[in-house]
Amino acid sequence: MKKFYKKIVLVIAAAVMFSCLSITAVSAKGKLSYEFKGDEKNKAGYAEGKLTLSGVPDGKYKLYWADEKTALKGFYEIAEVKSGGSFSFGDHSAIPADAEKVIAVTGSDLSVKNAAAVYDIPDNKRLKYKSSDANYTFMNYSDIHIDQADNQYYDYSELHFKKALETAERRKAEFIVTAGDNITNAEGPGKEFNKYQEILADSPYKGYVYEGSGNHELRTGEKKSLLDTFITATGLDGNDKTITEKKPYYTVSEPKTGDLFIFMALQFQYNPSKGEEFSKEQLDWFEKTLKDNYGKNKNIYLIQHALIEGYGAGDDEDNYYTVPLNTRYKSTVRFRSIIEKYPELIWISGHTHIALKYGYNYSNMNDTSCHMIHDSSVCCPTLLNYSSHSLSYTAASDEEYKDLTEGYYVQVFDDATIFYGENLYHDKIYPDATYIVESCRKNYNKKTPPKNMDDDYILGSNADIESFSVQAFTLPKSLVCRNISDSDISELIAKSKSLLSEMFSFSSYNDYIDLKQAVAAAPKAENKDTAYKELSSAYLKLLKYTNLGNITVYFTNTNEWKNVYAKLFSSKLNNGDKGEKMTYVKKDIDGYGIYKIDVNYHKYNQVIFTNGSDKEMSEAQTLSGENNKLFYLNNNDPYAPYYVYLRDYE
C-alpha cells in the first residue's frame, strides 16, 4: 500500500510541475513569468498582463516574441529589462499571430536555443492561426500631409509616403485606407493632390487606396469646392456613383468577407474645435448605414479623422491635443451618441500625429463606447512635451526623425482583427503598439473568388471605345484573344507601360491600378490567351481617359511679346526647352492678344508662358480638369501667382 501511495504522490507532483510550466518556463540561466490580467485574460490572443524576468545575471535583457526557433522577424523588442524587472502590456494588446514563446536575450543571438530565459505561451492563449490564415490584410495610414509649400513641419512627407507604399507592397497588403489629411493644403489642394497621385502611380504598390477626408482637406477656399477636389483626386474617382453624388463620405465592402468600411468626412471647419463638422445629411446616412449593416455577420470599420475632446483613443482624459471635435456642438454630440450604440464598431481616427510609443492607441471608454483605434502619422509623428503639456512636431529639420513614419499593418481573421503598429520606414512592428479586437464575423465563404473592390466599369469589346480618339496609342489586336504568342504579350506590356508612364496624373486611380496589376501578372500567367484578354481589358479602361484630359489653355499677352510659347511639363515629361508656340485667337477689350494651346492635363500638369527666348513667367501654373483657363500677367507684382479666369474666349 505504501508503494501505491508513493506512486500517487509522484503522479500528483509531476502534474503540478507540468501545470506550473504552462505559467512559468525555466531555462538553465533564468526564468520568465507571465501573469495575464484584465477581462480577457483567459482569451486567446490577448496580451494584457505582466512579464517578469528573474534568475539571470546582472545586465540588460531584451524581450521578444518568438516562434519555436527564433524571435519573430520584423518586430522590435517588446522591452528591455534587468533581472527582477518587468514589463506590462495594456488593454487589448495583442499576442501576434505567429508567436509561440517570449524569450529574453542579450546580444545579437535571437535564437530560442540560446536565450537567457524562455516562456512558452499556453495553448489557450495562442491564436489558433498563423499570419498566412488571414482572410485579408490592409494598411491603415493617416496624416500623410503631402506639402508643396515648403512647410518645415512636413519636410519628409513625400519620402515617408513613398516608404509607406513600399512597406505596403512588401507586406502584400490588399488595400490601403487613410484616415484623412492626405495633403497639407497650404495654397490650395490641386497641386498637392497631383503630387499625391504621382507618388502613388510611381510606387511599387499595386493595391487600391481609399481615403478619408480630414481637416486639412478643408484648409483653404470654399469648403464645397475643396471637397469636390478631394472626390475627383482620390479613390472615390473609381466609382461613377460617388462622383455623380459629389459626396465626400462613402462605403467600401471587402469582397471576400462582406466586411464594411465607412468613410466619413469633416465638412465645415479647418479647426474642428471651432464649430459643427458634420451635416445632418451625413449623420443620417451614417446612422442608417450602421442600422442596415450591424449584426449581419460582418466587421464594420469607421474611418473618421478627428477625435473627440477628452474621449477615447488618441486623447482620452489627458487633452494634449488642442483642436479635437468639441462637444459644445450638436453634430459632435450626435456623432458620439451614434457610436456608443454600436459597441462592436471599430473607429479608426488620426489628427493628433501622437507617436505610437505613448500608448494612446486603443480605448472603448471602459466598455461604454465602440472600439477606438488611433493612428499616428505617416508624415510626422508628434512627441509629447510633458513640461508644457503639448505636442511637438518631429520633422522640422530634425535629421534624427527622418526615419520615423508610422501606421498600422492589419490582419483580419475569422474571429479577430489585429492592428500591428509599425515604423513604416524600417517595416518593423512595435509589440507594445499592437492591438486585438474580436471579430463580429464568425467565418466567411472561402469559395468566394476575390474581385476588384470597385468594378462598376466593365469593358466588353473594342466597340466600347469607338468614340474615343486614341491618338498615339494602339489598340490591342483583339479582345477575343486566341492563339496569343509571347511577342503579343510583350508588345502589349510595352504599350501598357507607356500608357502608365503618361497617365501618372489620372482620372481614375482604380483603373490605373487595374492596369498596373495586369502588367505585373501577365508575364507569370500560365494561359497566354487569358492573360492577354485581362491585360487588354485593363489597358482599354485606362485608355478612355487619354482624350478626357484635353483642355484649351488661353494666355493674355499683356507684356506684348512678339511670340508666345507654352513650356509644358510634369515630373516625367516636357515639350522641349523652348516649349510650343501658341496660336493667336484675337484681342481682348484692352487690345492685348489672346493666345491658346490644347493640352492634355494627364500628360502635362504645369505650364510656363515664354516669348520663346529670354522672357518667361516667374512661376509655373498648375493645370487640371477644370474649365478652360485664361492666364494673364499680374503687372503690379510680376512675382505673384497669376490670376485665373474660367471663361470661354471663342
mmCIF file of C-alpha atoms in Angstrom, residues 127-394:
data_model
loop_
_atom_site.group_PDB
_atom_site.id
_atom_site.type_symbol
_atom_site.label_atom_id
_atom_site.label_comp_id
_atom_site.label_asym_id
_atom_site.label_seq_id
_atom_site.Cartn_x
_atom_site.Cartn_y
_atom_site.Cartn_z
ATOM 1 C CA LEU A 127 -4.032 32.381 -31.554
ATOM 2 C CA LYS A 128 -5.213 29.317 -33.422
ATOM 3 C CA TYR A 129 -3.936 30.592 -36.751
ATOM 4 C CA LYS A 130 -0.812 31.869 -38.486
ATOM 5 C CA SER A 131 -0.407 35.079 -40.463
ATOM 6 C CA SER A 132 -0.991 33.108 -43.645
ATOM 7 C CA ASP A 133 -4.512 32.264 -42.399
ATOM 8 C CA ALA A 134 -5.722 35.886 -42.564
ATOM 9 C CA ASN A 135 -8.943 36.455 -44.514
ATOM 10 C CA TYR A 136 -7.384 39.640 -45.880
ATOM 11 C CA THR A 137 -4.854 42.305 -44.889
ATOM 12 C CA PHE A 138 -4.722 46.061 -45.277
ATOM 13 C CA MET A 139 -2.620 49.055 -44.254
ATOM 14 C CA ASN A 140 -4.081 51.871 -42.198
ATOM 15 C CA TYR A 141 -2.371 55.247 -42.651
ATOM 16 C CA SER A 142 -3.208 58.766 -41.541
ATOM 17 C CA ASP A 143 -1.890 62.325 -41.806
ATOM 18 C CA ILE A 144 0.252 61.846 -44.900
ATOM 19 C CA HIS A 145 0.413 65.631 -45.443
ATOM 20 C CA ILE A 146 1.860 65.895 -48.938
ATOM 21 C CA ASP A 147 3.056 69.507 -48.945
ATOM 22 C CA GLN A 148 4.135 71.747 -51.823
ATOM 23 C CA ALA A 149 4.632 74.960 -49.824
ATOM 24 C CA ASP A 150 7.961 74.136 -48.132
ATOM 25 C CA ASN A 151 6.378 73.908 -44.699
ATOM 26 C CA GLN A 152 9.130 72.816 -42.324
ATOM 27 C CA TYR A 153 6.805 70.522 -40.371
ATOM 28 C CA TYR A 154 6.284 68.393 -43.475
ATOM 29 C CA ASP A 155 9.853 68.189 -44.786
ATOM 30 C CA TYR A 156 9.751 64.408 -45.106
ATOM 31 C CA SER A 157 6.152 63.945 -46.245
ATOM 32 C CA GLU A 158 6.992 62.733 -49.759
ATOM 33 C CA LEU A 159 9.817 60.470 -48.605
ATOM 34 C CA HIS A 160 7.679 58.981 -45.858
ATOM 35 C CA PHE A 161 4.704 58.362 -48.161
ATOM 36 C CA LYS A 162 6.971 56.565 -50.615
ATOM 37 C CA LYS A 163 8.342 54.419 -47.788
ATOM 38 C CA ALA A 164 4.818 53.657 -46.551
ATOM 39 C CA LEU A 165 3.801 52.452 -50.018
ATOM 40 C CA GLU A 166 6.921 50.301 -50.305
ATOM 41 C CA THR A 167 6.066 48.711 -46.952
ATOM 42 C CA ALA A 168 2.503 48.043 -48.119
ATOM 43 C CA GLU A 169 3.834 46.257 -51.195
ATOM 44 C CA ARG A 170 6.355 44.180 -49.208
ATOM 45 C CA ARG A 171 3.587 43.075 -46.869
ATOM 46 C CA LYS A 172 1.304 42.345 -49.840
ATOM 47 C CA ALA A 173 -1.479 44.348 -48.199
ATOM 48 C CA GLU A 174 -4.574 44.036 -50.339
ATOM 49 C CA PHE A 175 -5.568 47.686 -49.979
ATOM 50 C CA ILE A 176 -4.847 50.851 -48.006
ATOM 51 C CA VAL A 177 -7.241 53.045 -46.048
ATOM 52 C CA THR A 178 -6.230 56.529 -44.928
ATOM 53 C CA ALA A 179 -7.835 58.441 -42.071
ATOM 54 C CA GLY A 180 -7.546 61.933 -43.548
ATOM 55 C CA ASP A 181 -5.117 64.824 -44.031
ATOM 56 C CA ASN A 182 -3.727 63.243 -47.170
ATOM 57 C CA ILE A 183 -2.429 66.694 -48.165
ATOM 58 C CA THR A 184 -1.430 69.803 -46.229
ATOM 59 C CA ASN A 185 -3.423 72.180 -48.456
ATOM 60 C CA ALA A 186 -1.436 75.311 -47.661
ATOM 61 C CA GLU A 187 -2.112 77.012 -51.012
ATOM 62 C CA GLY A 188 -4.996 75.043 -52.479
ATOM 63 C CA PRO A 189 -5.399 71.289 -52.967
ATOM 64 C CA GLY A 190 -4.846 70.782 -56.696
ATOM 65 C CA LYS A 191 -1.053 70.887 -56.797
ATOM 66 C CA GLU A 192 -0.664 68.707 -53.711
ATOM 67 C CA PHE A 193 -3.178 66.090 -54.812
ATOM 68 C CA ASN A 194 -1.353 65.922 -58.129
ATOM 69 C CA LYS A 195 1.887 65.149 -56.270
ATOM 70 C CA TYR A 196 -0.001 62.661 -54.065
ATOM 71 C CA GLN A 197 -1.302 60.867 -57.168
ATOM 72 C CA GLU A 198 2.101 60.950 -58.814
ATOM 73 C CA ILE A 199 3.734 59.257 -55.821
ATOM 74 C CA LEU A 200 1.014 56.591 -55.845
ATOM 75 C CA ALA A 201 1.498 55.980 -59.547
ATOM 76 C CA ASP A 202 5.279 55.726 -59.280
ATOM 77 C CA SER A 203 5.243 53.437 -56.254
ATOM 78 C CA PRO A 204 5.642 49.649 -56.466
ATOM 79 C CA TYR A 205 2.345 49.248 -54.600
ATOM 80 C CA LYS A 206 -0.322 47.622 -56.760
ATOM 81 C CA GLY A 207 -3.359 47.686 -54.454
ATOM 82 C CA TYR A 208 -6.273 50.083 -54.133
ATOM 83 C CA VAL A 209 -6.221 53.136 -51.885
ATOM 84 C CA TYR A 210 -9.312 54.514 -50.145
ATOM 85 C CA GLU A 211 -9.046 57.878 -48.429
ATOM 86 C CA GLY A 212 -10.891 59.647 -45.667
ATOM 87 C CA SER A 213 -11.126 63.440 -45.648
ATOM 88 C CA GLY A 214 -9.619 65.326 -42.700
ATOM 89 C CA ASN A 215 -9.443 68.950 -41.641
ATOM 90 C CA HIS A 216 -6.528 69.850 -43.943
ATOM 91 C CA GLU A 217 -8.612 68.967 -46.973
ATOM 92 C CA LEU A 218 -10.712 71.976 -45.830
ATOM 93 C CA ARG A 219 -7.859 74.364 -45.141
ATOM 94 C CA THR A 220 -8.210 76.910 -47.967
ATOM 95 C CA GLY A 221 -11.038 78.417 -50.005
ATOM 96 C CA GLU A 222 -14.651 77.380 -50.304
ATOM 97 C CA LYS A 223 -15.289 74.157 -48.425
ATOM 98 C CA LYS A 224 -17.569 72.669 -51.090
ATOM 99 C CA SER A 225 -15.064 73.185 -53.905
ATOM 100 C CA LEU A 226 -12.303 71.736 -51.745
ATOM 101 C CA LEU A 227 -14.328 68.617 -51.062
ATOM 102 C CA ASP A 228 -15.125 68.372 -54.787
ATOM 103 C CA THR A 229 -11.359 68.317 -55.418
ATOM 104 C CA PHE A 230 -10.999 65.572 -52.807
ATOM 105 C CA ILE A 231 -13.655 63.484 -54.578
ATOM 106 C CA THR A 232 -12.052 63.748 -58.013
ATOM 107 C CA ALA A 233 -8.484 63.282 -56.748
ATOM 108 C CA THR A 234 -8.833 60.203 -54.522
ATOM 109 C CA GLY A 235 -10.088 56.619 -54.592
ATOM 110 C CA LEU A 236 -13.621 57.935 -54.889
ATOM 111 C CA ASP A 237 -12.953 58.603 -58.569
ATOM 112 C CA GLY A 238 -13.072 54.882 -59.269
ATOM 113 C CA ASN A 239 -16.830 54.801 -58.902
ATOM 114 C CA ASP A 240 -19.144 56.814 -61.184
ATOM 115 C CA LYS A 241 -21.817 56.989 -58.484
ATOM 116 C CA THR A 242 -19.610 58.768 -55.964
ATOM 117 C CA ILE A 243 -18.584 61.396 -58.497
ATOM 118 C CA THR A 244 -22.168 62.000 -59.573
ATOM 119 C CA GLU A 245 -23.392 62.341 -55.985
ATOM 120 C CA LYS A 246 -20.489 64.671 -55.082
ATOM 121 C CA LYS A 247 -20.407 63.391 -51.504
ATOM 122 C CA PRO A 248 -17.068 63.020 -49.721
ATOM 123 C CA TYR A 249 -18.441 60.240 -47.486
ATOM 124 C CA TYR A 250 -18.923 56.716 -48.776
ATOM 125 C CA THR A 251 -18.646 52.978 -48.040
ATOM 126 C CA VAL A 252 -16.496 50.174 -49.423
ATOM 127 C CA SER A 253 -17.210 46.453 -48.959
ATOM 128 C CA GLU A 254 -14.363 43.960 -48.769
ATOM 129 C CA PRO A 255 -15.363 41.463 -51.481
ATOM 130 C CA LYS A 256 -14.365 38.145 -49.881
ATOM 131 C CA THR A 257 -15.989 38.685 -46.478
ATOM 132 C CA GLY A 258 -18.510 41.499 -46.873
ATOM 133 C CA ASP A 259 -16.758 43.499 -44.141
ATOM 134 C CA LEU A 260 -17.779 47.147 -44.408
ATOM 135 C CA PHE A 261 -15.591 50.265 -44.342
ATOM 136 C CA ILE A 262 -17.453 53.516 -43.661
ATOM 137 C CA PHE A 263 -15.597 56.693 -44.618
ATOM 138 C CA MET A 264 -16.900 59.882 -43.033
ATOM 139 C CA ALA A 265 -15.658 63.390 -43.891
ATOM 140 C CA LEU A 266 -15.164 66.600 -41.988
ATOM 141 C CA GLN A 267 -17.278 69.110 -43.906
ATOM 142 C CA PHE A 268 -17.079 72.603 -42.475
ATOM 143 C CA GLN A 269 -14.136 73.576 -40.247
ATOM 144 C CA TYR A 270 -10.381 73.614 -40.738
ATOM 145 C CA ASN A 271 -10.217 73.722 -36.925
ATOM 146 C CA PRO A 272 -12.666 71.039 -35.715
ATOM 147 C CA SER A 273 -12.912 72.634 -32.278
ATOM 148 C CA LYS A 274 -14.446 75.830 -33.696
ATOM 149 C CA GLY A 275 -17.820 74.642 -34.964
ATOM 150 C CA GLU A 276 -20.076 71.967 -36.447
ATOM 151 C CA GLU A 277 -18.281 69.402 -38.615
ATOM 152 C CA PHE A 278 -20.963 67.005 -39.858
ATOM 153 C CA SER A 279 -24.085 67.866 -41.797
ATOM 154 C CA LYS A 280 -27.413 66.366 -40.747
ATOM 155 C CA GLU A 281 -27.432 64.584 -44.106
ATOM 156 C CA GLN A 282 -24.110 62.867 -43.384
ATOM 157 C CA LEU A 283 -25.076 61.851 -39.837
ATOM 158 C CA ASP A 284 -28.432 60.489 -41.080
ATOM 159 C CA TRP A 285 -26.543 58.499 -43.711
ATOM 160 C CA PHE A 286 -24.029 57.249 -41.113
ATOM 161 C CA GLU A 287 -26.727 56.123 -38.691
ATOM 162 C CA LYS A 288 -28.755 54.385 -41.396
ATOM 163 C CA THR A 289 -25.640 52.639 -42.751
ATOM 164 C CA LEU A 290 -24.912 51.231 -39.283
ATOM 165 C CA LYS A 291 -28.519 50.126 -38.723
ATOM 166 C CA ASP A 292 -28.609 48.369 -42.086
ATOM 167 C CA ASN A 293 -25.314 46.501 -41.582
ATOM 168 C CA TYR A 294 -24.737 45.971 -37.862
ATOM 169 C CA GLY A 295 -25.235 42.424 -36.582
ATOM 170 C CA LYS A 296 -25.100 40.982 -40.109
ATOM 171 C CA ASN A 297 -22.032 38.735 -39.629
ATOM 172 C CA LYS A 298 -19.567 41.375 -40.805
ATOM 173 C CA ASN A 299 -16.910 43.616 -39.302
ATOM 174 C CA ILE A 300 -17.640 47.319 -39.605
ATOM 175 C CA TYR A 301 -14.762 49.797 -39.666
ATOM 176 C CA LEU A 302 -15.375 53.534 -39.386
ATOM 177 C CA ILE A 303 -12.712 55.819 -40.867
ATOM 178 C CA GLN A 304 -13.205 59.295 -39.353
ATOM 179 C CA HIS A 305 -10.282 61.669 -38.945
ATOM 180 C CA ALA A 306 -10.873 63.822 -35.879
ATOM 181 C CA LEU A 307 -11.091 62.514 -32.331
ATOM 182 C CA ILE A 308 -13.477 63.887 -29.680
ATOM 183 C CA GLU A 309 -12.066 66.091 -26.935
ATOM 184 C CA GLY A 310 -11.138 64.060 -23.849
ATOM 185 C CA TYR A 311 -12.754 60.964 -25.301
ATOM 186 C CA GLY A 312 -11.298 57.642 -26.362
ATOM 187 C CA ALA A 313 -8.140 56.701 -28.219
ATOM 188 C CA GLY A 314 -5.767 59.481 -29.168
ATOM 189 C CA ASP A 315 -6.573 61.803 -26.287
ATOM 190 C CA ASP A 316 -8.816 60.339 -23.572
ATOM 191 C CA GLU A 317 -8.691 62.464 -20.449
ATOM 192 C CA ASP A 318 -5.203 63.931 -20.947
ATOM 193 C CA ASN A 319 -6.101 66.516 -23.621
ATOM 194 C CA TYR A 320 -2.683 67.018 -25.183
ATOM 195 C CA TYR A 321 -4.305 67.960 -28.467
ATOM 196 C CA THR A 322 -5.921 71.381 -28.773
ATOM 197 C CA VAL A 323 -8.149 71.083 -31.868
ATOM 198 C CA PRO A 324 -10.377 67.990 -31.451
ATOM 199 C CA LEU A 325 -14.110 67.745 -32.119
ATOM 200 C CA ASN A 326 -15.823 69.822 -29.469
ATOM 201 C CA THR A 327 -18.907 68.614 -27.613
ATOM 202 C CA ARG A 328 -20.275 72.165 -27.490
ATOM 203 C CA TYR A 329 -21.574 71.450 -30.981
ATOM 204 C CA LYS A 330 -24.645 69.364 -31.768
ATOM 205 C CA SER A 331 -23.088 67.360 -34.599
ATOM 206 C CA THR A 332 -20.291 66.142 -32.296
ATOM 207 C CA VAL A 333 -22.770 65.147 -29.588
ATOM 208 C CA ARG A 334 -24.888 63.259 -32.094
ATOM 209 C CA PHE A 335 -21.861 61.550 -33.620
ATOM 210 C CA ARG A 336 -20.785 60.345 -30.164
ATOM 211 C CA SER A 337 -24.280 59.125 -29.307
ATOM 212 C CA ILE A 338 -24.374 57.069 -32.517
ATOM 213 C CA ILE A 339 -21.075 55.263 -31.988
ATOM 214 C CA GLU A 340 -21.975 54.460 -28.374
ATOM 215 C CA LYS A 341 -24.959 52.430 -29.627
ATOM 216 C CA TYR A 342 -22.698 50.093 -31.622
ATOM 217 C CA PRO A 343 -20.030 48.638 -29.276
ATOM 218 C CA GLU A 344 -18.549 46.286 -31.894
ATOM 219 C CA LEU A 345 -17.893 49.112 -34.370
ATOM 220 C CA ILE A 346 -14.155 49.778 -34.912
ATOM 221 C CA TRP A 347 -13.449 53.513 -35.285
ATOM 222 C CA ILE A 348 -10.053 54.431 -36.758
ATOM 223 C CA SER A 349 -9.007 58.063 -36.254
ATOM 224 C CA GLY A 350 -5.930 60.237 -36.831
ATOM 225 C CA HIS A 351 -5.426 64.002 -36.430
ATOM 226 C CA THR A 352 -3.064 64.254 -33.430
ATOM 227 C CA HIS A 353 0.015 62.580 -35.004
ATOM 228 C CA ILE A 354 0.886 61.272 -31.498
ATOM 229 C CA ALA A 355 3.689 58.710 -31.809
ATOM 230 C CA LEU A 356 2.622 55.132 -31.127
ATOM 231 C CA LYS A 357 5.083 54.702 -28.272
ATOM 232 C CA TYR A 358 2.945 56.794 -25.909
ATOM 233 C CA GLY A 359 0.128 54.249 -25.832
ATOM 234 C CA TYR A 360 -2.822 56.498 -26.792
ATOM 235 C CA ASN A 361 -3.871 53.929 -29.348
ATOM 236 C CA TYR A 362 -6.822 51.910 -28.037
ATOM 237 C CA SER A 363 -9.904 52.682 -25.948
ATOM 238 C CA ASN A 364 -13.548 51.727 -25.637
ATOM 239 C CA MET A 365 -14.157 54.137 -22.740
ATOM 240 C CA ASN A 366 -14.397 51.295 -20.205
ATOM 241 C CA ASP A 367 -16.881 49.344 -22.323
ATOM 242 C CA THR A 368 -19.228 52.338 -22.787
ATOM 243 C CA SER A 369 -18.415 53.020 -26.449
ATOM 244 C CA CYS A 370 -17.180 51.363 -29.613
ATOM 245 C CA HIS A 371 -13.648 50.099 -30.182
ATOM 246 C CA MET A 372 -11.391 53.073 -30.981
ATOM 247 C CA ILE A 373 -8.013 52.692 -32.697
ATOM 248 C CA HIS A 374 -5.924 55.846 -33.030
ATOM 249 C CA ASP A 375 -3.337 56.156 -35.768
ATOM 250 C CA SER A 376 -0.100 58.130 -35.667
ATOM 251 C CA SER A 377 1.196 59.895 -38.794
ATOM 252 C CA VAL A 378 2.910 58.833 -41.997
ATOM 253 C CA CYS A 379 4.376 62.296 -42.413
ATOM 254 C CA CYS A 380 5.489 63.309 -38.939
ATOM 255 C CA PRO A 381 4.562 61.679 -35.624
ATOM 256 C CA THR A 382 4.402 64.151 -32.737
ATOM 257 C CA LEU A 383 6.180 63.840 -29.400
ATOM 258 C CA LEU A 384 4.710 64.696 -26.006
ATOM 259 C CA ASN A 385 6.191 67.756 -24.315
ATOM 260 C CA TYR A 386 5.445 66.990 -20.683
ATOM 261 C CA SER A 387 6.610 70.332 -19.273
ATOM 262 C CA SER A 388 4.266 72.395 -21.443
ATOM 263 C CA HIS A 389 1.609 69.658 -21.779
ATOM 264 C CA SER A 390 1.700 69.981 -25.564
ATOM 265 C CA LEU A 391 2.754 68.185 -28.737
ATOM 266 C CA SER A 392 5.996 68.774 -30.653
ATOM 267 C CA TYR A 393 6.377 68.063 -34.368
ATOM 268 C CA THR A 394 9.376 65.927 -35.265
#
